[in-house]
Tab-separated table of C-alpha atoms in Angstrom:
chain	number	residue	atom	x	y	z
A	1	MET	CA	15.920	24.246	29.637
A	2	ALA	CA	16.717	20.573	29.580
A	3	SER	CA	18.379	19.586	32.815
A	4	ILE	CA	20.652	16.894	34.194
A	5	ASN	CA	19.813	15.358	37.531
A	6	HIS	CA	22.040	12.927	39.355
A	7	LYS	CA	22.448	11.562	42.807
A	8	GLN	CA	26.128	12.373	43.200
A	9	GLU	CA	28.161	15.512	42.660
A	10	PRO	CA	28.458	16.308	38.949
A	11	SER	CA	31.622	15.011	37.372
A	12	ALA	CA	33.616	16.727	34.666
A	13	LYS	CA	31.859	14.613	32.047
A	14	ASP	CA	28.470	15.493	33.519
A	15	LEU	CA	29.291	19.186	33.321
A	16	GLU	CA	30.495	18.715	29.756
A	17	ILE	CA	27.197	17.120	28.826
A	18	LYS	CA	25.251	19.867	30.572
A	19	GLY	CA	27.136	22.519	28.639
A	20	MET	CA	26.148	20.909	25.338
A	21	LEU	CA	22.422	20.757	26.063
A	22	PRO	CA	20.415	23.170	23.895
A	23	VAL	CA	18.474	25.979	25.507
A	24	SER	CA	14.720	26.168	24.976
A	25	ASN	CA	11.849	28.058	26.556
A	26	LYS	CA	9.620	25.023	25.929
A	27	PRO	CA	11.240	22.246	27.894
A	28	ASP	CA	9.767	18.893	27.072
A	29	ILE	CA	12.796	16.656	27.403
A	30	GLU	CA	14.667	15.874	30.583
A	31	LEU	CA	17.986	14.081	30.436
A	32	LEU	CA	19.049	12.136	33.499
A	33	VAL	CA	22.555	10.922	34.181
A	34	ASP	CA	22.456	8.328	36.932
A	35	ASP	CA	25.272	7.432	39.279
A	36	GLN	CA	26.482	4.746	36.844
A	37	GLY	CA	26.911	7.362	34.128
A	38	SER	CA	24.025	6.092	31.988
A	39	LEU	CA	22.124	8.754	30.103
A	40	GLN	CA	18.352	8.406	30.366
A	41	ILE	CA	15.375	10.275	28.983
A	42	LYS	CA	12.503	10.706	31.407
A	43	ASN	CA	9.484	12.248	29.758
A	44	LEU	CA	6.287	10.595	28.545
A	45	ASP	CA	6.097	12.924	25.542
A	46	ASN	CA	9.470	11.728	24.323
A	47	PRO	CA	9.161	8.894	21.792
A	48	ILE	CA	11.970	6.851	23.281
A	49	GLY	CA	10.235	6.978	26.628
A	50	LEU	CA	7.225	5.266	25.070
A	51	LEU	CA	9.087	2.470	23.317
A	52	GLU	CA	7.976	-1.002	24.288
A	53	PRO	CA	11.099	-3.112	23.709
A	54	GLU	CA	9.508	-6.504	24.238
A	55	GLN	CA	6.953	-5.913	21.492
A	56	ILE	CA	8.922	-3.806	19.042
A	57	LEU	CA	12.551	-4.744	19.403
A	58	SER	CA	12.618	-8.333	20.593
A	59	GLU	CA	13.897	-9.537	17.225
A	60	ASN	CA	17.164	-7.674	17.854
A	61	ALA	CA	17.615	-8.898	21.411
A	62	GLU	CA	20.537	-11.133	20.542
A	63	LYS	CA	22.456	-8.112	19.203
A	64	PHE	CA	22.321	-6.201	22.482
A	65	GLU	CA	25.636	-5.006	23.866
A	66	ALA	CA	26.083	-3.393	27.258
A	67	PHE	CA	28.025	-0.164	27.597
A	68	ASP	CA	29.395	0.960	30.949
A	69	ASN	CA	29.597	4.653	30.116
A	70	PRO	CA	27.780	5.921	27.036
A	71	ILE	CA	28.283	9.641	27.768
A	72	LEU	CA	30.999	10.229	25.194
A	73	GLY	CA	28.993	8.381	22.580
A	74	CYS	CA	26.022	10.655	23.230
A	75	LYS	CA	27.790	13.884	22.272
A	76	ARG	CA	26.678	13.904	18.684
A	77	PHE	CA	23.152	12.925	19.697
A	78	ILE	CA	22.921	15.796	22.174
A	79	ARG	CA	24.527	18.435	19.991
A	80	ASP	CA	22.801	17.710	16.689
A	81	ARG	CA	19.587	15.816	17.287
A	82	ILE	CA	17.816	16.691	20.514
A	83	THR	CA	16.389	19.938	19.147
A	84	LEU	CA	14.634	17.925	16.460
A	85	TYR	CA	13.188	15.721	19.167
A	86	ARG	CA	11.857	18.705	21.071
A	87	ASN	CA	10.332	20.666	18.218
A	88	ARG	CA	9.166	17.938	15.861
A	89	LYS	CA	5.410	17.320	15.923
A	90	GLU	CA	4.303	14.064	14.366
A	91	THR	CA	0.732	13.511	13.222
A	92	THR	CA	-0.539	9.968	13.131
A	93	ARG	CA	-3.147	9.410	10.466
A	94	MET	CA	-5.577	6.634	9.773
A	95	TYR	CA	-3.350	4.900	7.221
A	96	HIS	CA	-0.627	4.562	9.870
A	97	VAL	CA	-2.829	2.365	12.033
A	98	TRP	CA	-5.019	0.743	9.384
A	99	PRO	CA	-5.045	-3.002	10.146
A	100	GLY	CA	-5.354	-4.095	6.506
A	101	LYS	CA	-2.411	-5.120	4.341
A	102	ASN	CA	-2.546	-2.167	1.953
A	103	VAL	CA	0.519	-0.110	1.127
A	104	PHE	CA	0.051	3.668	1.169
A	105	PHE	CA	1.972	6.382	-0.657
A	106	PHE	CA	2.013	10.189	-0.565
A	107	GLY	CA	0.656	10.447	2.946
A	108	GLY	CA	-2.212	8.016	2.439
A	109	ARG	CA	-3.417	9.577	-0.805
A	110	LEU	CA	-2.609	6.463	-2.845
A	111	VAL	CA	-4.015	3.131	-1.644
A	112	CYS	CA	-2.236	0.148	-3.204
A	113	GLY	CA	-2.346	-3.585	-2.704
A	114	PRO	CA	0.168	-5.466	-0.573
A	115	ASP	CA	2.009	-7.228	-3.425
A	116	PRO	CA	3.455	-4.914	-6.124
A	117	ARG	CA	4.986	-7.660	-8.280
A	118	GLY	CA	1.999	-7.949	-10.599
A	119	PHE	CA	1.839	-4.186	-11.086
A	120	ILE	CA	5.572	-4.010	-11.797
A	121	LEU	CA	5.427	-6.901	-14.284
A	122	THR	CA	2.461	-5.366	-16.104
A	123	THR	CA	4.154	-1.967	-16.291
A	124	ILE	CA	7.396	-3.451	-17.621
A	125	SER	CA	5.498	-5.457	-20.248
A	126	ILE	CA	3.690	-2.383	-21.545
A	127	VAL	CA	6.708	-0.074	-21.542
A	128	LEU	CA	9.028	-2.672	-23.081
A	129	SER	CA	6.511	-3.525	-25.812
A	130	SER	CA	6.104	0.147	-26.650
A	131	TRP	CA	9.864	0.719	-26.730
A	132	ILE	CA	10.531	-2.243	-29.039
A	133	PHE	CA	7.693	-1.168	-31.306
A	134	CYS	CA	8.903	2.422	-31.629
A	135	ILE	CA	12.565	1.531	-32.189
A	136	TYR	CA	12.341	-1.513	-34.450
A	137	ILE	CA	8.951	-1.244	-36.162
A	138	GLY	CA	7.577	2.289	-36.083
A	139	TYR	CA	10.654	4.072	-37.392
A	140	ASP	CA	11.243	1.326	-39.978
A	141	LEU	CA	7.977	1.995	-41.776
A	142	LYS	CA	8.345	3.867	-45.039
A	143	LYS	CA	5.201	5.969	-44.711
A	144	HIS	CA	3.928	8.009	-41.765
A	145	SER	CA	6.474	6.536	-39.358
A	146	GLY	CA	6.373	9.616	-37.125
A	147	LEU	CA	2.596	9.486	-36.818
A	148	VAL	CA	2.670	5.755	-36.083
A	149	VAL	CA	5.214	6.246	-33.297
A	150	ALA	CA	3.306	9.211	-31.843
A	151	LEU	CA	0.087	7.194	-31.671
A	152	ALA	CA	1.949	4.316	-30.025
A	153	VAL	CA	3.332	6.655	-27.364
A	154	ALA	CA	-0.119	8.171	-26.783
A	155	LEU	CA	-1.668	4.722	-26.373
A	156	THR	CA	1.119	3.737	-23.974
A	157	ILE	CA	0.505	6.787	-21.800
A	158	ASP	CA	-3.238	6.105	-21.801
A	159	VAL	CA	-2.718	2.501	-20.682
A	160	LEU	CA	-0.277	3.484	-17.934
A	161	VAL	CA	-2.555	6.235	-16.603
A	162	ASN	CA	-5.469	3.815	-16.376
A	163	LEU	CA	-3.208	1.232	-14.732
A	164	ILE	CA	-2.103	3.720	-12.080
A	165	MET	CA	-5.668	4.861	-11.481
A	166	VAL	CA	-7.028	1.370	-10.920
A	167	SER	CA	-4.106	0.277	-8.744
A	168	ALA	CA	-3.792	3.381	-6.553
A	169	ILE	CA	-7.407	4.296	-5.804
A	170	ASP	CA	-9.421	3.041	-2.852
A	171	PRO	CA	-11.480	0.182	-4.359
A	172	GLY	CA	-14.278	0.694	-1.840
A	173	ILE	CA	-12.823	-0.415	1.485
A	174	ILE	CA	-15.458	-0.638	4.212
A	175	PRO	CA	-14.596	0.755	7.681
A	176	ARG	CA	-14.082	-1.746	10.461
A	177	ASN	CA	-15.938	-1.826	13.749
A	178	ASP	CA	-13.467	-2.500	16.552
A	179	LYS	CA	-15.862	-1.415	19.301
A	180	ILE	CA	-17.778	-4.676	19.492
A	181	SER	CA	-16.863	-8.202	20.443
A	182	VAL	CA	-17.473	-11.176	18.183
A	183	ASP	CA	-17.920	-13.585	21.091
A	184	GLY	CA	-21.694	-13.460	20.888
A	185	VAL	CA	-21.856	-13.476	17.112
A	186	GLY	CA	-22.033	-16.667	15.119
A	187	SER	CA	-23.769	-18.669	17.817
A	188	SER	CA	-26.327	-21.403	17.271
A	189	ASP	CA	-29.181	-18.903	16.986
A	190	GLY	CA	-27.918	-17.883	13.562
A	191	SER	CA	-26.942	-14.349	14.550
A	192	ASP	CA	-23.942	-14.485	12.215
A	193	SER	CA	-26.172	-13.377	9.339
A	194	LYS	CA	-29.066	-11.091	8.571
A	195	ARG	CA	-31.568	-10.954	5.762
A	196	VAL	CA	-32.691	-7.797	4.015
A	197	ARG	CA	-34.824	-7.154	0.951
A	198	VAL	CA	-33.299	-5.482	-2.110
A	199	ASN	CA	-35.793	-4.544	-4.831
A	200	GLY	CA	-38.194	-7.144	-3.477
A	201	VAL	CA	-35.607	-9.941	-3.340
A	202	GLU	CA	-34.321	-11.301	-0.030
A	203	VAL	CA	-30.531	-10.957	0.301
A	204	LYS	CA	-28.380	-12.493	3.019
A	205	LEU	CA	-25.855	-10.320	4.854
A	206	LYS	CA	-22.923	-12.172	6.378
A	207	PHE	CA	-21.007	-11.092	9.460
A	208	CYS	CA	-17.263	-10.579	8.939
A	209	ARG	CA	-15.375	-11.651	12.044
A	210	ILE	CA	-12.254	-9.772	10.961
A	211	CYS	CA	-13.863	-6.413	10.244
A	212	LYS	CA	-16.625	-7.041	12.830
A	213	ILE	CA	-19.388	-5.787	10.568
A	214	PHE	CA	-22.354	-7.159	8.687
A	215	ARG	CA	-21.125	-6.790	5.144
A	216	PRO	CA	-23.363	-4.708	2.863
A	217	PRO	CA	-24.923	-6.447	-0.143
A	218	ARG	CA	-22.422	-7.417	-2.868
A	219	SER	CA	-19.482	-6.936	-0.501
A	220	CYS	CA	-16.801	-9.489	0.294
A	221	HIS	CA	-13.681	-9.759	2.438
A	222	CYS	CA	-10.491	-9.992	0.373
A	223	ALA	CA	-8.050	-12.368	2.038
A	224	ILE	CA	-5.087	-10.844	0.166
A	225	CYS	CA	-5.685	-7.208	1.147
A	226	ASP	CA	-7.474	-8.145	4.398
A	227	ASN	CA	-10.335	-5.712	3.814
A	228	CYS	CA	-14.048	-5.885	3.195
A	229	VAL	CA	-14.621	-4.254	-0.202
A	230	GLU	CA	-17.908	-2.793	-1.380
A	231	LYS	CA	-19.299	-4.370	-4.579
A	232	PHE	CA	-16.293	-6.682	-4.660
A	233	ASP	CA	-15.512	-7.978	-8.148
A	234	HIS	CA	-12.176	-9.770	-7.738
A	235	HIS	CA	-8.566	-9.279	-6.690
A	236	CYS	CA	-6.488	-8.782	-9.827
A	237	PRO	CA	-2.965	-10.258	-9.498
A	238	TRP	CA	-1.776	-8.402	-12.619
A	239	ILE	CA	-2.595	-5.091	-10.978
A	240	GLY	CA	-2.032	-6.088	-7.359
A	241	GLN	CA	-5.245	-4.466	-6.170
A	242	CYS	CA	-8.828	-5.340	-5.340
A	243	ILE	CA	-11.406	-4.402	-7.945
A	244	GLY	CA	-14.494	-2.955	-6.321
A	245	GLN	CA	-17.101	-0.257	-6.557
A	246	ARG	CA	-14.739	2.716	-6.740
A	247	ASN	CA	-12.157	1.430	-9.244
A	248	TYR	CA	-14.132	-1.001	-11.425
A	249	ARG	CA	-14.663	1.706	-14.044
A	250	PHE	CA	-10.927	2.368	-14.264
A	251	TYR	CA	-10.279	-1.361	-14.460
A	252	LEU	CA	-12.515	-1.624	-17.532
A	253	MET	CA	-10.816	1.393	-19.085
A	254	PHE	CA	-7.421	-0.178	-18.459
A	255	VAL	CA	-8.368	-3.530	-19.983
A	256	LEU	CA	-9.964	-1.891	-23.019
A	257	SER	CA	-7.078	0.532	-23.608
A	258	ALA	CA	-4.551	-2.289	-23.230
A	259	LEU	CA	-6.488	-4.364	-25.775
A	260	ILE	CA	-6.431	-1.483	-28.281
A	261	PHE	CA	-2.717	-0.964	-27.586
A	262	PHE	CA	-1.779	-4.567	-28.356
A	263	ILE	CA	-4.063	-4.721	-31.411
A	264	TYR	CA	-2.240	-1.650	-32.701
A	265	ILE	CA	1.164	-3.213	-32.094
A	266	PHE	CA	0.182	-6.559	-33.607
A	267	SER	CA	-1.260	-4.936	-36.737
A	268	PHE	CA	1.859	-2.946	-37.536
A	269	SER	CA	4.077	-5.916	-36.675
A	270	CYS	CA	2.241	-7.922	-39.322
A	271	ARG	CA	2.514	-5.025	-41.756
A	272	ARG	CA	6.260	-4.782	-41.251
A	273	THR	CA	6.605	-8.535	-41.785
A	274	VAL	CA	4.745	-8.321	-45.103
A	275	GLN	CA	6.812	-5.301	-46.082
A	276	LYS	CA	10.065	-7.177	-45.410
A	277	MET	CA	8.814	-10.199	-47.347
A	278	LEU	CA	8.147	-8.036	-50.407
A	279	GLU	CA	11.459	-6.226	-50.135
A	280	THR	CA	13.621	-9.324	-49.709
A	281	LYS	CA	11.375	-11.666	-51.722
A	282	THR	CA	11.723	-14.367	-49.085
A	283	GLY	CA	9.267	-16.607	-47.291
A	284	LEU	CA	7.487	-15.937	-44.033
A	285	PHE	CA	9.678	-18.052	-41.756
A	286	LYS	CA	12.935	-16.722	-43.185
A	287	THR	CA	11.684	-13.161	-42.865
A	288	LEU	CA	10.701	-13.705	-39.238
A	289	GLY	CA	14.088	-15.308	-38.610
A	290	ASN	CA	15.752	-12.148	-39.888
A	291	CYS	CA	13.514	-9.969	-37.657
A	292	PRO	CA	13.451	-11.676	-34.239
A	293	GLU	CA	12.212	-8.543	-32.471
A	294	THR	CA	9.158	-8.413	-34.736
A	295	LEU	CA	8.459	-12.093	-34.146
A	296	ALA	CA	8.743	-11.715	-30.362
A	297	LEU	CA	6.567	-8.601	-30.259
A	298	ALA	CA	3.919	-10.049	-32.558
A	299	SER	CA	3.767	-13.284	-30.545
A	300	PHE	CA	3.442	-11.473	-27.225
A	301	SER	CA	0.848	-9.078	-28.624
A	302	PHE	CA	-1.164	-11.969	-30.051
A	303	VAL	CA	-1.330	-13.722	-26.664
A	304	ALA	CA	-2.171	-10.451	-24.889
A	305	MET	CA	-4.928	-9.737	-27.426
A	306	TRP	CA	-6.659	-13.042	-26.754
A	307	PHE	CA	-6.344	-12.696	-22.992
A	308	LEU	CA	-7.566	-9.100	-22.902
A	309	GLY	CA	-10.242	-9.792	-25.487
A	310	GLY	CA	-11.607	-12.554	-23.296
A	311	LEU	CA	-11.683	-10.212	-20.310
A	312	VAL	CA	-13.480	-7.506	-22.279
A	313	SER	CA	-16.079	-10.008	-23.511
A	314	PHE	CA	-16.611	-11.473	-20.050
A	315	HIS	CA	-17.004	-8.115	-18.326
A	316	THR	CA	-19.277	-6.872	-21.096
A	317	TYR	CA	-21.569	-9.767	-20.271
A	318	LEU	CA	-21.316	-8.983	-16.540
A	319	ILE	CA	-22.191	-5.326	-17.132
A	320	MET	CA	-25.239	-6.269	-19.186
A	321	GLN	CA	-26.400	-8.561	-16.361
A	322	ASN	CA	-25.279	-6.174	-13.583
A	323	GLN	CA	-23.214	-8.880	-11.941
A	324	THR	CA	-19.772	-8.917	-10.418
A	325	ALA	CA	-17.187	-11.550	-11.265
A	326	TYR	CA	-17.474	-12.859	-7.701
A	327	GLU	CA	-21.258	-13.184	-7.946
A	328	ASN	CA	-20.928	-14.955	-11.276
A	329	TYR	CA	-18.332	-17.344	-9.867
A	330	ARG	CA	-20.482	-18.165	-6.827
A	331	GLN	CA	-23.600	-18.393	-9.029
A	332	TYR	CA	-25.595	-16.269	-6.625
A	333	HIS	CA	-28.412	-15.522	-9.039
A	334	ILE	CA	-28.845	-18.945	-10.603
A	335	GLY	CA	-32.486	-19.938	-10.185
A	336	SER	CA	-33.433	-16.625	-8.583
A	337	PRO	CA	-33.971	-13.110	-9.955
A	338	ASN	CA	-31.077	-10.661	-9.893
A	339	PRO	CA	-32.232	-7.739	-7.717
A	340	TYR	CA	-29.586	-5.435	-9.209
A	341	ASP	CA	-30.432	-5.904	-12.907
A	342	LYS	CA	-32.004	-2.690	-14.237
A	343	GLY	CA	-31.777	-3.420	-17.935
A	344	ILE	CA	-28.812	-3.198	-20.301
A	345	LEU	CA	-28.799	0.578	-20.782
A	346	SER	CA	-29.337	1.366	-17.109
A	347	ASN	CA	-26.673	-1.147	-16.124
A	348	MET	CA	-24.152	0.467	-18.482
A	349	LYS	CA	-25.076	3.907	-17.182
A	350	GLU	CA	-24.504	2.733	-13.611
A	351	VAL	CA	-21.007	1.495	-14.438
A	352	PHE	CA	-19.722	4.260	-16.701
A	353	PHE	CA	-21.692	7.433	-16.023
A	354	THR	CA	-22.751	7.527	-12.384
A	355	ARG	CA	-20.739	9.595	-9.961
A	356	LEU	CA	-18.202	7.635	-7.950
A	357	PRO	CA	-19.078	7.523	-4.242
A	358	PRO	CA	-16.554	9.069	-1.851
A	359	SER	CA	-14.194	6.813	0.012
A	360	ARG	CA	-15.800	5.424	3.157
A	361	VAL	CA	-12.452	5.510	4.972
A	362	ASP	CA	-10.550	8.779	5.310
A	363	PHE	CA	-7.029	7.387	5.394
A	364	ARG	CA	-5.603	10.867	5.989
A	365	ALA	CA	-7.739	11.555	9.048
A	366	GLU	CA	-5.677	12.551	12.074
A	367	MET	CA	-5.754	9.966	14.827
A	368	THR	CA	-5.256	10.222	18.577
A	369	PRO	CA	-5.252	7.487	21.216
A	370	GLU	CA	-8.744	8.657	22.176
A	371	THR	CA	-10.152	8.298	18.653
A	372	CYS	CA	-8.342	5.040	17.935
A	373	SER	CA	-10.024	1.758	18.730
A	374	GLU	CA	-8.676	-0.405	21.512
A	375	ASP	CA	-6.944	-2.679	19.008
A	376	ALA	CA	-5.342	0.291	17.242
A	377	LYS	CA	-4.029	2.203	20.281
A	378	LEU	CA	-0.859	0.132	20.569
A	379	GLU	CA	-0.224	0.453	16.840
A	380	HIS	CA	-0.826	4.193	17.138
A	381	HIS	CA	1.948	4.609	19.721
A	382	ARG	CA	4.337	2.330	17.865
A	383	THR	CA	3.822	4.210	14.623
A	384	ILE	CA	4.527	7.597	16.195
A	385	LEU	CA	7.727	6.345	17.747
A	386	LEU	CA	9.098	4.560	14.740
A	387	ASN	CA	8.180	7.413	12.390
A	388	ARG	CA	10.038	9.926	14.529
A	389	VAL	CA	13.126	7.793	14.881
A	390	ASN	CA	13.249	6.827	11.207
A	391	ALA	CA	12.436	10.298	9.892
A	392	MET	CA	15.270	11.922	11.828
A	393	LYS	CA	17.754	9.121	11.127
A	394	LEU	CA	18.355	9.154	14.839
A	395	VAL	CA	19.517	5.622	15.300
A	396	GLU	CA	20.600	2.677	13.215
A	397	GLY	CA	20.400	-0.107	15.770
A	398	LYS	CA	17.829	-0.668	18.525
A	399	HIS	CA	18.699	-3.489	20.883
A	400	VAL	CA	17.081	-4.684	24.086
A	401	ASN	CA	18.568	-6.806	26.839
A	402	LYS	CA	16.146	-9.643	27.595
A	403	GLU	CA	17.408	-10.069	31.148
A	404	THR	CA	17.271	-6.438	32.276
A	405	GLY	CA	14.908	-4.939	29.711
A	406	ASP	CA	17.339	-2.050	29.131
A	407	LEU	CA	17.270	-0.431	25.708
A	408	ALA	CA	20.352	0.602	23.745
A	409	LEU	CA	20.428	2.686	20.564
A	410	THR	CA	23.395	2.786	18.204
A	411	ASP	CA	24.167	4.790	15.074
A	412	SER	CA	25.236	3.530	11.662
A	413	ASP	CA	28.880	3.367	12.760
A	414	GLY	CA	28.052	1.155	15.713
A	415	GLU	CA	28.780	4.021	18.088
A	416	HIS	CA	26.637	3.860	21.195
A	417	LEU	CA	24.243	6.781	21.341
A	418	ILE	CA	21.951	6.248	24.274
A	419	GLU	CA	20.948	3.703	26.875
A	420	ILE	CA	17.562	3.722	28.588
A	421	LYS	CA	16.969	1.814	31.784
A	422	SER	CA	13.999	-0.529	31.866
A	423	GLU	CA	12.300	1.322	34.712
A	424	ASN	CA	12.096	4.451	32.537
A	425	ILE	CA	10.584	2.699	29.501
């Protein structure tokens, strides 16, 4: 049973608090009421007891307010919430402590880039184009309008599925090595690089000071996502994700399906324009003036066709040469043989028909302070604490007094819930 210890004789308020404490045969929380009437939690397994106010809560220091007697404000906390504290078991996984800038969804199953604006803009463009086409063009056709609309919807779904696949899959992130120091690497003896032979051609491996690894051939560190990515192609701002070994195939499928989608829209937009010209017996410009939605959709589709067509042509060339966009940009194989070129058919087979390698980082792996690296241990503790507090909606405000180091937690109404003395933090 949780207990209340104090130096003086229990007061009426102390007894009231004690009567509200829940009973449990697995005590793991001890509430202390000191002689000033401040309620404290003294247990290392309790998340509040592990909070480090100077590192986590310093930004709210100016909002700290002292409370002389928080006992009455703790009633709701004690009655409704402490059982959740006692019984809740949080599991910290790799994606909680991953030092990169990726954003994870569904418990680390989806790995996305740090900036979603490009993905959102691309999605809106596709959905809005499809909606305008179906409403103003597809249903206005005299023949086979239902079939035209159905094909447009099917193409839209195909494009969106490929977009989600390329933006939410691990592109080939390489695990970091936090167990070594970089102090001795990169010295004058040239130890910041190694040379290996790939298919008889000497290839230079560079040391990444952020990930603390010698990057495998064709890998590169993405400054936007802050990860080393295997067979790095580029970081696509329109998708918001790195394009690497594990999602390059889906990227090509997305670009190709989007190109077909906009060709389809542009073709029927032109057909509707001709149809309106014949019906009204007017010129092109007057007809387009009477159908502004067709003009806007055809113009946007035309620009998208040229952009996507250029991408398809460029990546077709890269596939035939077995190059990445990054290698082509840096001109790695100018004047020297490409050790990865296996011939056009073999190169295409490698891209489209080989089995995707498993992710090298298990972002759902359970982590403990013992299995975490030294750099990740602090983040491990912070994540556990913040997840527990946020998941249970325990507190709204977390304020620390810079002078005393005491921690105060308040709810959404500003009511004081709990105060923890600095010596117990």
